[in-house]
Amino acid sequence: MDRRRFLTLTGAAGAAAVGLARPAHAAAAYPYFNRRVPDAAHTKMGELARYGIATFAFTPSNGWVMVTRDGRYAAAGVPSECFAELKKLLAAGRKVHCVAFPPEGGNRWLITTDTGVTARNVPEECYQRVLTYYKAGQQVVHVAFPPAGGNRWVVVGTKDAFSRGIDDECYQMMRNLTQGGRRITRVAFPYTGGWAVVAQDEFHVRGIDDECFKEMNDLAAGGWEVHNIAFSPVGDGWSLCSRGQAPALPADPVRKVENSVRGATIWQRMRDYGTPGVAIAVVIGNRVAWSTGYGWLEAGGGAATHPESAFQAASISKAVASVGVLRLSQTLGLPLSGDVRPHLGWTLPRRACVPEGSAPTIDRLLTHRGGVIGRGSTSPAEACSGFAAGGGGFAGYGPGVSVPSLLQVMNGEGNSPRIELTTEPGAEYHYSGAGFVLLQRMIEEKTGLSLDAYMTREVFGPLGMKTSSYALSPAFELASGHTSTGAVIPGRRNRYPESAAAGLYTSVLDLGRLMAWLNRAWSATGDIAGPLTRASARTLLTPGPQPDMGRGLFLANRGTRDFSYTHDGSNYGFKSVFRGYPELGAGYAILVNGNQSGLVNEIAAAVRSVYGWA
């Protein structure tokens, strides 16, 4: 079964009206539905459902226990010590939230209440996590154990949840559901595989019984919240019950975005575009307000996409490297108006028709007006016009191919033309990755560090960007690139020695941190902690030699509340975009591991529509 979901449905209907109970019971009772569960359990639920089932759980041997909110209970086939403890707790007036049983069976169980936990032979880390919640003032409302056993579990507190060793997509959905202000209330694992995550008025499932899924939606259609879901260890039995109407909660912007991607859901559009993984972060009030991941880091793999996942950011590399260039200018006193050539340790060739005194300045390179256009296919070869359409980027290097050094790239010894002055600097705009290769060379020559080492020390570290790197193969987990049909590209990722132009790996969370800082630096009355002074940050986001550009960033709606800076990216197998709104303290970042830009653009449009941004 595919992942499924529902939106909040309003209205109230009694249990008889939605036909959920078997057998029929009084209209005042709360709805429930059982399938292939022990007859005694079904009968007892019919008696107790009207009091509100607080917890219902199966043991690994198909025993069962149920407890109502007012302390009524019934059980069969549970460990005797567990049953004795349950009776004692209820007799003492404790409100029981959860009874759970690890799949290994025997005298293994856990009971959580309004005041604490009692457990026997559960994973020690799980038990300690439950204690941590209570010590922090949270009650534990639910604990779930996947059928694989071992140190695998989920602990759900009154404010948040924690898991260990569960299916990665299940964890992904737990995180996503909470990003819009919802709380996880239940997580359950069928013994036949799959999972279900419930978060108040929303749920996601994978691989559960179709009828169970239908009944979950029927509960929602009647305005009921799914308060308990449990799966039997025998066959594919299951149980659902509610103890009240779904709460009235504020609108969830995350769900709005997910369901308005060009009139479809984000999952539908991912399938349409053959894109396995998507990550999104949204900045509100100059902080990452929410971040989500969808799908997989590699088609057919087991690692789900998360907001921390690192993707190739492609040409966003230029925008981020520009922060490093201004940092260098600021700390070494290098004027942006200065000629870059003395800082290269290398002679920049020029075509004969380029005036000898022409100076490719740092500022012009940052704004694609440096005369270094990155396209050499002209006829005749020395012409200064008639350049091939498009271009300005780099193809990267796939598997089995030696990656040239940066100097070899500059000399044309890789898979791109040599870098040269092709047109008079300042005269024309030509999008130029080659210009950023020269800026990378300048940084490395002036600091004695690789671009990655320099950016980590001067930019990523100060901004807390822990999953960002210009290394060819960073050590952290990386997304794989995919073709337009969804196939993994050869070698999973091309390599880009032209790091400042195309080689950045980053996450949406890190881009969100960068946007939040740039927004604050723009609006601040003085310098704030970070890589750039207020003056340098203002320079970064102010038009320079190219009217619609700051330095390495494209600008829009200057002088209005919707003023923004942006850059997108396109490497083989990866697409990306980010946009910040300094006056609004807002922004978004989207990274995908597919080969079509349409999906990134559609998601960005959905985010802007939900928030009313230009």
Coordinates of C-alpha atoms in Angstrom, one line a residue:
M1 CA 0.0 0.0 0.0
D2 CA 1.2 3.5 -0.8
R3 CA 1.6 6.1 1.9
R4 CA -1.8 7.6 2.6
R5 CA -3.0 10.6 4.5
F6 CA -6.1 12.5 5.3
L7 CA -6.9 16.2 5.9
T8 CA -9.0 17.4 8.9
L9 CA -12.7 16.6 8.3
T10 CA -15.3 18.5 10.3
G11 CA -18.7 17.4 11.4
A12 CA -19.9 15.1 14.1
A13 CA -21.6 11.7 13.7
G14 CA -22.5 9.1 16.3
A15 CA -21.0 5.6 16.1
A16 CA -24.1 4.1 14.7
A17 CA -24.1 6.7 11.9
V18 CA -20.6 5.9 10.7
G19 CA -21.2 2.2 11.3
L20 CA -17.9 1.5 13.0
A21 CA -18.9 -0.8 15.9
R22 CA -19.4 -4.5 15.8
P23 CA -21.8 -5.3 17.3
A24 CA -23.9 -2.2 17.5
H25 CA -23.8 -0.3 20.8
A26 CA -25.4 2.7 22.4
A27 CA -25.2 6.0 20.4
A28 CA -23.4 7.6 23.3
A29 CA -20.5 5.1 23.0
Y30 CA -17.3 6.0 21.3
P31 CA -16.6 4.3 17.9
Y32 CA -14.4 1.3 17.5
F33 CA -13.7 -1.4 15.0
N34 CA -12.0 -4.8 15.4
R35 CA -11.0 -7.4 12.8
R36 CA -9.6 -10.8 13.4
V37 CA -9.0 -10.2 17.1
P38 CA -9.9 -12.7 20.0
D39 CA -13.7 -12.8 20.5
A40 CA -13.3 -12.0 24.2
A41 CA -11.4 -8.9 23.4
H42 CA -14.0 -7.7 20.9
T43 CA -16.8 -8.4 23.3
K44 CA -15.1 -6.6 26.2
M45 CA -14.4 -3.6 24.0
G46 CA -18.1 -3.4 23.2
E47 CA -18.7 -3.1 26.9
L48 CA -15.9 -0.6 27.7
A49 CA -15.7 1.6 24.6
R50 CA -18.4 3.9 26.0
Y51 CA -16.0 4.9 28.8
G52 CA -13.2 5.8 26.4
I53 CA -10.4 3.3 25.7
A54 CA -7.2 4.8 26.9
T55 CA -5.0 1.9 25.7
F56 CA -5.5 -1.4 24.0
A57 CA -2.6 -3.7 23.2
F58 CA -1.8 -7.2 22.2
T59 CA 1.0 -9.4 23.7
P60 CA 3.2 -11.4 21.3
S61 CA 1.2 -14.5 22.1
N62 CA -2.1 -12.8 21.2
G63 CA -3.1 -12.0 24.7
W64 CA -4.6 -8.5 25.2
V65 CA -5.3 -5.8 27.7
M66 CA -7.5 -2.7 27.6
V67 CA -7.9 0.2 30.1
T68 CA -10.4 3.0 30.0
R69 CA -9.9 6.6 31.0
D70 CA -11.8 6.1 34.2
G71 CA -9.8 3.0 35.3
R72 CA -11.9 0.1 34.1
Y73 CA -9.9 -2.7 32.6
A74 CA -9.9 -6.2 31.1
A75 CA -7.1 -8.5 30.1
A76 CA -6.3 -12.1 29.0
G77 CA -3.0 -13.9 28.4
V78 CA -0.8 -11.1 29.7
P79 CA 2.2 -11.8 32.0
S80 CA 1.0 -12.2 35.6
E81 CA 3.3 -9.6 37.0
C82 CA 2.1 -7.1 34.5
F83 CA -1.5 -7.8 35.4
A84 CA -0.8 -7.5 39.1
E85 CA 1.0 -4.2 38.6
L86 CA -1.8 -2.8 36.4
K87 CA -4.3 -3.7 39.1
K88 CA -2.2 -2.0 41.8
L89 CA -1.7 1.2 39.8
L90 CA -5.4 1.5 39.0
A91 CA -6.3 0.8 42.6
A92 CA -4.0 3.6 43.6
G93 CA -5.9 6.0 41.3
R94 CA -3.2 6.2 38.6
K95 CA -4.4 7.1 35.1
V96 CA -2.9 4.5 32.8
H97 CA -1.8 5.9 29.4
C98 CA -0.1 2.9 27.8
V99 CA 0.6 -0.8 28.2
A100 CA 3.1 -2.2 25.7
F101 CA 4.8 -5.5 25.1
P102 CA 8.2 -6.1 23.3
P103 CA 7.8 -8.7 20.6
E104 CA 10.2 -11.2 22.2
G105 CA 7.4 -12.2 24.6
G106 CA 7.7 -13.6 28.1
N107 CA 7.8 -11.4 31.1
R108 CA 8.4 -8.2 29.1
W109 CA 6.1 -5.3 29.4
L110 CA 5.8 -1.6 30.2
I111 CA 3.1 0.5 31.8
T112 CA 3.1 4.3 31.7
T113 CA 0.8 6.5 33.8
D114 CA 0.2 10.1 34.8
T115 CA 3.0 9.8 37.4
G116 CA 5.6 7.4 36.0
V117 CA 6.5 4.1 34.5
T118 CA 6.8 0.5 35.5
A119 CA 8.6 -1.9 33.2
R120 CA 10.2 -5.4 33.1
N121 CA 12.8 -6.5 30.6
V122 CA 12.3 -3.8 28.0
P123 CA 15.3 -2.4 26.1
E124 CA 17.3 -0.4 28.7
E125 CA 17.7 2.7 26.4
C126 CA 13.9 2.7 25.9
Y127 CA 13.3 2.6 29.7
Q128 CA 15.8 5.4 30.3
R129 CA 14.2 7.5 27.6
V130 CA 10.8 7.1 29.3
L131 CA 12.4 8.1 32.6
T132 CA 13.9 11.2 31.0
Y133 CA 10.5 12.3 29.7
Y134 CA 9.0 12.1 33.2
K135 CA 12.0 13.9 34.8
A136 CA 11.5 16.7 32.2
G137 CA 7.9 17.1 33.2
Q138 CA 6.4 15.2 30.3
Q139 CA 4.1 12.2 30.6
V140 CA 4.5 9.3 28.2
V141 CA 1.3 8.6 26.5
H142 CA 2.5 5.7 24.2
V143 CA 5.3 3.3 23.6
A144 CA 5.5 1.0 20.6
F145 CA 7.8 -1.9 19.7
P146 CA 8.4 -3.0 16.1
P147 CA 8.1 -6.8 15.5
A148 CA 11.8 -7.1 14.7
G149 CA 12.6 -6.7 18.4
G150 CA 15.9 -5.7 19.9
N151 CA 16.6 -2.1 20.7
R152 CA 13.8 -0.8 18.5
W153 CA 11.1 1.3 19.9
V154 CA 9.1 4.6 19.9
V155 CA 8.4 6.7 22.9
V156 CA 5.6 9.3 22.6
G157 CA 5.5 12.1 25.2
T158 CA 2.9 14.8 25.7
K159 CA 5.0 17.2 23.7
D160 CA 7.2 15.2 21.4
A161 CA 8.4 11.7 20.4
F162 CA 11.6 9.8 20.2
S163 CA 12.5 6.6 18.4
R164 CA 15.3 4.1 17.9
G165 CA 15.9 1.6 15.2
I166 CA 12.5 2.0 13.4
D167 CA 11.8 2.0 9.7
D168 CA 13.4 5.2 8.3
E169 CA 10.3 6.3 6.4
C170 CA 8.2 5.9 9.5
Y171 CA 10.6 8.2 11.4
Q172 CA 10.4 10.6 8.4
M173 CA 6.7 10.7 8.7
M174 CA 6.8 11.2 12.5
R175 CA 9.0 14.2 12.0
N176 CA 7.0 15.6 9.1
L177 CA 3.6 15.4 10.9
T178 CA 4.9 17.4 13.9
Q179 CA 6.3 20.2 11.8
G180 CA 2.9 21.9 11.4
G181 CA 2.2 22.0 15.1
R182 CA 0.7 18.6 15.6
R183 CA 1.7 16.0 18.2
I184 CA 2.3 12.3 17.6
T185 CA -0.2 10.3 19.6
R186 CA 0.2 6.8 18.4
V187 CA 2.7 4.7 16.4
A188 CA 1.9 1.1 15.6
F189 CA 3.6 -1.7 13.7
P190 CA 1.8 -4.7 12.1
Y191 CA 3.5 -8.0 12.6
T192 CA 3.2 -8.5 8.8
G193 CA 5.3 -5.3 8.2
G194 CA 4.4 -1.7 7.7
W195 CA 3.6 1.0 10.2
A196 CA 1.0 3.7 11.1
V197 CA 1.7 7.1 12.6
V198 CA -1.2 9.1 14.1
A199 CA -0.9 12.8 15.0
Q200 CA -4.2 14.1 16.3
D201 CA -6.1 15.1 13.1
E202 CA -3.7 13.5 10.7
F203 CA -2.1 10.2 10.0
H204 CA 0.3 8.4 7.6
V205 CA 0.5 4.7 7.0
R206 CA 2.5 2.2 5.0
G207 CA 1.8 -1.4 4.3
I208 CA -1.2 -1.9 6.7
D209 CA -4.4 -3.8 5.9
D210 CA -6.6 -1.9 3.4
E211 CA -9.7 -2.3 5.5
C212 CA -7.9 -0.9 8.5
F213 CA -6.9 2.1 6.5
K214 CA -10.5 2.5 5.3
E215 CA -11.9 2.4 8.8
M216 CA -9.3 5.0 9.9
N217 CA -10.6 7.3 7.2
D218 CA -14.2 6.5 8.2
L219 CA -13.4 7.6 11.8
A220 CA -12.0 10.9 10.4
A221 CA -15.0 11.4 8.2
G222 CA -17.1 11.2 11.3
G223 CA -15.0 13.8 13.0
W224 CA -13.4 11.3 15.4
E225 CA -9.8 11.2 16.4
V226 CA -8.0 7.9 16.1
H227 CA -6.9 7.4 19.7
N228 CA -5.7 3.8 19.5
I229 CA -4.5 1.5 16.8
A230 CA -3.1 -2.0 17.6
F231 CA -2.1 -4.9 15.5
S232 CA -2.5 -8.6 16.4
P233 CA 0.5 -11.0 16.2
V234 CA -1.8 -13.6 14.7
G235 CA -2.5 -13.2 11.0
D236 CA -3.3 -9.6 10.1
G237 CA -5.8 -8.7 12.9
W238 CA -6.1 -5.2 14.1
S239 CA -8.2 -2.9 16.3
L240 CA -9.1 0.8 16.1
C241 CA -10.9 2.9 18.7
S242 CA -11.6 6.6 19.5
R243 CA -12.5 8.3 22.7
G244 CA -13.6 11.7 21.3
Q245 CA -13.9 14.1 18.5
A246 CA -10.8 15.3 16.6
P247 CA -9.5 18.5 18.2
A248 CA -10.0 21.9 16.6
L249 CA -6.4 22.8 15.6
P250 CA -4.9 25.7 13.7
A251 CA -4.4 25.3 10.0
D252 CA -1.3 23.4 9.2
P253 CA 0.8 25.2 6.5
V254 CA 2.9 22.0 5.9
R255 CA -0.1 20.0 4.9
K256 CA -1.3 22.9 2.7
V257 CA 2.0 22.9 0.8
E258 CA 2.1 19.1 0.5
N259 CA -1.4 19.2 -1.1
S260 CA -1.1 22.1 -3.4
V261 CA 1.8 21.3 -5.7
R262 CA 0.3 22.2 -9.0
G263 CA -3.1 20.9 -8.0
A264 CA -1.8 17.6 -6.7
T265 CA 0.1 16.2 -3.7
I266 CA 3.9 16.4 -3.4
W267 CA 4.1 12.6 -3.6
Q268 CA 2.1 12.6 -6.9
R269 CA 4.3 15.2 -8.4
M270 CA 7.5 13.4 -7.3
R271 CA 6.2 10.3 -9.1
D272 CA 5.3 12.4 -12.2
Y273 CA 8.9 13.8 -12.3
G274 CA 10.7 10.5 -11.4
T275 CA 12.2 12.2 -8.4
P276 CA 12.7 9.9 -5.4
G277 CA 13.6 12.5 -2.7
V278 CA 12.7 16.0 -1.7
A279 CA 13.7 18.2 1.3
I280 CA 12.1 21.5 2.2
A281 CA 12.8 24.1 4.8
V282 CA 10.8 27.3 5.5
V283 CA 12.1 30.3 7.4
I284 CA 9.6 32.5 9.4
G285 CA 10.7 35.1 11.8
N286 CA 14.3 34.5 10.9
R287 CA 14.3 31.0 12.1
V288 CA 13.6 27.6 10.5
A289 CA 9.9 27.3 11.2
W290 CA 9.5 23.9 9.7
S291 CA 11.4 21.4 7.6
T292 CA 10.4 18.2 6.0
G293 CA 11.7 15.3 3.9
Y294 CA 9.9 13.1 1.4
G295 CA 10.9 9.9 -0.2
W296 CA 14.3 8.4 -0.5
L297 CA 17.9 9.4 -0.8
E298 CA 18.3 6.7 -3.4
A299 CA 15.6 4.9 -5.4
G300 CA 15.3 1.3 -4.0
G301 CA 17.3 2.2 -0.9
G302 CA 16.3 2.2 2.7
A303 CA 17.5 5.7 3.7
A304 CA 14.7 8.2 3.8
T305 CA 15.1 11.9 3.0
H306 CA 15.4 14.2 6.0
P307 CA 15.9 17.9 6.4
E308 CA 19.5 17.1 7.5
S309 CA 20.2 15.1 4.3
A310 CA 22.9 16.5 2.1
F311 CA 22.2 17.0 -1.6
Q312 CA 24.3 18.5 -4.3
A313 CA 23.2 22.2 -4.4
A314 CA 24.6 22.7 -7.9
S315 CA 24.7 26.5 -8.8
I316 CA 23.6 27.5 -5.3
S317 CA 27.3 26.8 -4.7
K318 CA 28.0 30.2 -6.3
A319 CA 25.7 32.1 -4.0
V320 CA 27.2 30.5 -0.9
A321 CA 30.7 30.9 -2.1
S322 CA 30.0 34.6 -2.6
V323 CA 29.6 34.9 1.2
G324 CA 33.2 33.5 1.4
V325 CA 34.5 35.9 -1.2
L326 CA 33.1 38.9 0.7
R327 CA 34.5 37.5 3.9
L328 CA 37.9 37.3 2.3
S329 CA 37.6 40.9 0.9
Q330 CA 36.6 42.1 4.4
T331 CA 39.3 40.4 6.3
L332 CA 42.2 41.0 3.9
G333 CA 41.1 44.4 2.7
L334 CA 40.7 43.3 -0.9
P335 CA 38.6 45.8 -2.8
L336 CA 35.8 44.2 -4.9
S337 CA 36.7 46.7 -7.6
G338 CA 40.2 45.3 -7.8
D339 CA 41.6 43.2 -10.6
V340 CA 41.5 39.5 -9.7
R341 CA 44.5 38.5 -11.7
P342 CA 47.2 39.4 -9.2
H343 CA 45.6 37.0 -6.7
L344 CA 45.6 33.9 -9.0
G345 CA 49.2 32.8 -9.2
W346 CA 48.4 32.1 -12.8
T347 CA 48.2 34.0 -16.0
L348 CA 44.7 34.5 -17.3
P349 CA 44.7 34.1 -21.1
R350 CA 42.7 36.6 -23.3
R351 CA 41.4 36.5 -26.8
A352 CA 43.1 39.0 -29.2
C353 CA 40.0 41.1 -29.5
V354 CA 39.8 41.8 -25.7
P355 CA 41.6 45.1 -24.9
E356 CA 44.9 44.5 -23.1
G357 CA 44.1 46.8 -20.2
S358 CA 40.7 45.2 -19.4
A359 CA 40.4 44.2 -15.8
P360 CA 38.3 41.2 -14.6
T361 CA 37.4 42.6 -11.2
I362 CA 36.2 40.5 -8.2
D363 CA 32.9 42.4 -8.4
R364 CA 32.4 41.7 -12.1
L365 CA 33.1 38.0 -11.6
L366 CA 30.6 37.8 -8.8
T367 CA 28.0 39.3 -11.1
H368 CA 28.8 37.4 -14.3
R369 CA 30.2 40.4 -16.1
G370 CA 33.9 39.6 -15.8
G371 CA 34.4 38.7 -19.4
V372 CA 35.0 35.1 -18.6
I373 CA 32.0 33.4 -20.1
G374 CA 33.0 29.7 -19.9
R375 CA 31.9 28.9 -23.5
G376 CA 34.6 28.4 -26.1
S377 CA 32.7 27.1 -29.1
T378 CA 32.9 30.0 -31.6
S379 CA 33.8 30.1 -35.2
P380 CA 36.4 31.2 -35.7
A381 CA 37.8 30.1 -32.4
E382 CA 39.2 33.5 -31.5
A383 CA 36.0 35.4 -32.0
C384 CA 34.5 37.6 -29.3
S385 CA 30.9 37.1 -30.3
G386 CA 28.7 34.3 -31.7
F387 CA 29.1 32.2 -28.6
A388 CA 27.2 28.9 -28.2
A389 CA 23.8 29.3 -26.6
G390 CA 23.4 28.4 -22.9
G391 CA 26.4 27.0 -21.1
G392 CA 28.4 28.7 -18.4
G393 CA 28.3 25.6 -16.2
F394 CA 30.2 22.3 -15.8
A395 CA 29.3 18.7 -16.6
G396 CA 31.1 17.1 -13.7
Y397 CA 33.0 13.9 -13.7
G398 CA 31.4 10.5 -13.4
P399 CA 32.7 7.1 -12.3
G400 CA 35.9 5.8 -13.7
V401 CA 37.2 9.2 -14.7
S402 CA 40.1 11.0 -13.1
V403 CA 39.1 14.3 -11.6
P404 CA 41.4 17.1 -12.7
S405 CA 42.9 19.7 -10.4
L406 CA 41.5 23.2 -10.3
L407 CA 44.6 24.4 -12.2
Q408 CA 44.0 21.7 -14.9
V409 CA 40.4 22.9 -15.2
M410 CA 41.6 26.4 -15.7
N411 CA 44.0 25.3 -18.4
G412 CA 41.3 23.4 -20.3
E413 CA 42.7 20.0 -19.4
G414 CA 39.4 18.7 -18.1
N415 CA 36.1 18.4 -19.9
S416 CA 35.5 22.1 -20.3
P417 CA 37.3 24.8 -22.3
R418 CA 40.2 26.7 -20.9
I419 CA 39.3 29.8 -18.9
E420 CA 40.1 33.0 -20.7
L421 CA 39.0 36.6 -21.1
T422 CA 36.6 36.1 -23.9
T423 CA 34.8 39.5 -23.9
E424 CA 35.7 42.8 -22.5
P425 CA 35.1 42.8 -18.7
G426 CA 32.0 44.8 -17.7
A427 CA 30.7 45.0 -21.3
E428 CA 28.3 42.1 -21.3
Y429 CA 26.4 39.7 -19.0
H430 CA 27.2 36.0 -19.5
Y431 CA 26.3 33.5 -16.8
S432 CA 29.7 32.1 -15.9
G433 CA 30.7 29.2 -13.7
A434 CA 34.3 29.9 -15.0
G435 CA 34.3 33.2 -13.2
F436 CA 33.6 31.5 -9.9
V437 CA 36.4 29.0 -10.6
L438 CA 38.7 32.1 -10.7
L439 CA 37.2 33.3 -7.4
Q440 CA 37.8 29.8 -5.9
R441 CA 41.4 30.0 -7.1
M442 CA 41.8 33.4 -5.5
I443 CA 40.5 32.2 -2.1
E444 CA 42.8 29.2 -2.2
E445 CA 45.9 31.2 -3.2
K446 CA 45.3 34.0 -0.7
T447 CA 44.6 31.6 2.3
G448 CA 46.6 28.5 1.5
L449 CA 43.5 26.5 2.3
S450 CA 41.1 24.5 0.0
L451 CA 37.8 26.1 -0.6
D452 CA 36.2 23.5 1.6
A453 CA 38.5 24.2 4.5
Y454 CA 38.2 27.9 4.2
M455 CA 34.4 27.9 4.0
T456 CA 34.1 25.5 6.9
R457 CA 36.3 27.7 9.1
E458 CA 35.0 31.1 8.0
V459 CA 31.3 30.6 7.1
F460 CA 29.9 27.2 7.8
G461 CA 31.3 26.9 11.3
P462 CA 30.2 30.3 12.5
L463 CA 26.7 29.8 11.1
G464 CA 26.2 26.3 12.4
M465 CA 26.0 24.8 8.9
K466 CA 27.1 21.3 10.0
T467 CA 26.0 19.4 6.8
S468 CA 27.7 21.7 4.2
S469 CA 30.9 21.0 2.4
Y470 CA 32.7 21.8 -0.8
A471 CA 34.7 18.5 -0.7
L472 CA 34.4 16.2 -3.6
S473 CA 33.0 13.4 -1.4
P474 CA 32.0 14.6 2.1
A475 CA 31.9 12.1 4.9
F476 CA 28.2 12.6 5.8
E477 CA 25.4 10.6 4.2
L478 CA 24.6 11.9 0.7
A479 CA 21.6 11.8 -1.6
S480 CA 22.1 10.0 -4.9
G481 CA 21.3 11.8 -8.2
H482 CA 18.6 10.3 -10.6
T483 CA 17.7 10.6 -14.2
S484 CA 14.4 11.9 -15.4
T485 CA 13.0 8.4 -15.3
G486 CA 14.0 7.9 -11.7
A487 CA 17.1 5.7 -12.3
V488 CA 20.2 6.3 -10.2
I489 CA 22.8 8.1 -12.3
P490 CA 26.1 6.2 -12.8
G491 CA 28.3 6.6 -9.8
R492 CA 25.4 8.1 -7.8
R493 CA 26.9 11.6 -8.1
N494 CA 29.2 13.4 -10.5
R495 CA 32.2 15.1 -9.0
Y496 CA 32.9 18.8 -9.4
P497 CA 36.4 20.2 -8.8
E498 CA 34.9 23.5 -9.8
S499 CA 33.6 23.6 -6.3
A500 CA 32.6 27.3 -6.0
A501 CA 30.6 27.0 -9.2
A502 CA 28.9 23.6 -8.7
G503 CA 30.4 21.5 -6.0
L504 CA 28.5 22.4 -2.8
Y505 CA 26.8 19.7 -0.7
T506 CA 24.3 21.1 1.8
S507 CA 21.0 20.5 3.5
V508 CA 17.8 22.6 3.5
L509 CA 18.4 23.2 7.3
D510 CA 21.8 24.7 6.6
L511 CA 20.4 26.9 3.8
G512 CA 17.7 27.9 6.2
R513 CA 20.3 28.9 8.7
L514 CA 22.2 30.9 6.1
M515 CA 19.0 32.7 5.0
A516 CA 18.0 33.5 8.6
W517 CA 21.4 35.0 9.2
L518 CA 21.5 37.0 6.0
N519 CA 18.0 38.4 6.8
R520 CA 19.0 39.5 10.3
A521 CA 22.3 41.0 9.0
W522 CA 20.4 43.0 6.4
S523 CA 18.0 44.4 8.9
A524 CA 20.4 44.9 11.9
T525 CA 21.4 48.4 12.9
G526 CA 25.0 47.2 13.5
D527 CA 27.2 44.2 13.1
I528 CA 25.9 40.9 14.4
A529 CA 27.9 37.7 15.1
G530 CA 28.7 35.9 11.8
P531 CA 31.0 35.9 8.9
L532 CA 30.1 39.4 7.5
T533 CA 29.8 42.8 8.9
R534 CA 26.6 44.7 8.3
A535 CA 28.2 46.6 5.5
S536 CA 29.4 43.5 3.8
A537 CA 26.0 41.8 4.1
R538 CA 24.4 44.9 2.6
T539 CA 26.9 44.8 -0.3
L540 CA 26.1 41.1 -0.8
L541 CA 22.4 41.9 -1.2
T542 CA 22.7 45.3 -3.1
P543 CA 22.9 45.6 -6.9
G544 CA 26.4 45.9 -8.2
P545 CA 27.7 45.8 -11.8
Q546 CA 24.6 43.7 -12.9
P547 CA 21.4 45.6 -12.0
D548 CA 19.3 42.5 -11.0
M549 CA 22.1 41.0 -9.0
G550 CA 23.8 41.5 -5.6
R551 CA 27.0 39.5 -5.4
G552 CA 26.3 35.9 -6.5
L553 CA 22.6 36.3 -5.8
F554 CA 19.7 37.4 -8.0
L555 CA 17.5 40.2 -6.6
A556 CA 13.8 40.9 -7.0
N557 CA 11.3 43.5 -5.8
R558 CA 13.8 45.9 -4.3
G559 CA 12.4 48.6 -2.2
T560 CA 9.3 46.6 -1.2
R561 CA 8.3 44.2 1.6
D562 CA 8.7 41.4 -0.9
F563 CA 12.4 42.2 -1.6
S564 CA 14.1 38.9 -2.1
Y565 CA 17.4 37.3 -3.1
T566 CA 17.6 33.9 -4.7
H567 CA 19.6 31.3 -6.6
D568 CA 18.7 28.0 -8.2
G569 CA 20.8 25.0 -9.2
S570 CA 21.0 22.3 -11.8
N571 CA 23.6 19.5 -11.7
Y572 CA 23.1 16.1 -13.4
G573 CA 20.6 14.3 -11.2
F574 CA 20.0 17.2 -8.8
K575 CA 17.9 20.4 -8.8
S576 CA 17.6 23.1 -6.1
V577 CA 16.4 26.6 -5.2
F578 CA 16.4 28.9 -2.3
R579 CA 15.0 32.4 -1.8
G580 CA 15.2 34.7 1.2
Y581 CA 13.0 37.7 2.1
P582 CA 15.0 40.1 4.3
E583 CA 12.2 42.5 5.0
L584 CA 9.8 39.6 6.0
G585 CA 12.4 37.6 7.9
A586 CA 11.4 34.7 5.7
G587 CA 12.5 32.3 3.0
Y588 CA 12.5 28.7 1.7
A589 CA 15.0 26.1 0.5
I590 CA 14.2 23.1 -1.7
L591 CA 16.6 20.3 -2.7
V592 CA 15.7 17.3 -4.8
N593 CA 17.6 14.4 -6.2
G594 CA 15.8 14.3 -9.6
N595 CA 16.8 15.7 -13.0
Q596 CA 13.9 18.0 -13.8
S597 CA 13.6 21.5 -12.4
G598 CA 9.8 21.6 -12.8
L599 CA 9.3 19.9 -9.4
V600 CA 11.4 22.4 -7.6
N601 CA 9.6 25.3 -9.2
E602 CA 6.2 23.8 -8.4
I603 CA 7.0 23.2 -4.8
A604 CA 8.4 26.8 -4.5
A605 CA 5.2 28.1 -6.0
A606 CA 3.2 26.2 -3.5
V607 CA 5.2 27.6 -0.6
R608 CA 4.9 31.2 -1.9
S609 CA 1.1 30.7 -2.4
V610 CA 0.5 29.4 1.1
Y611 CA 2.4 32.3 2.7
G612 CA 1.4 35.0 0.2
W613 CA 5.0 35.8 -0.8
A614 CA 5.9 37.3 -4.1

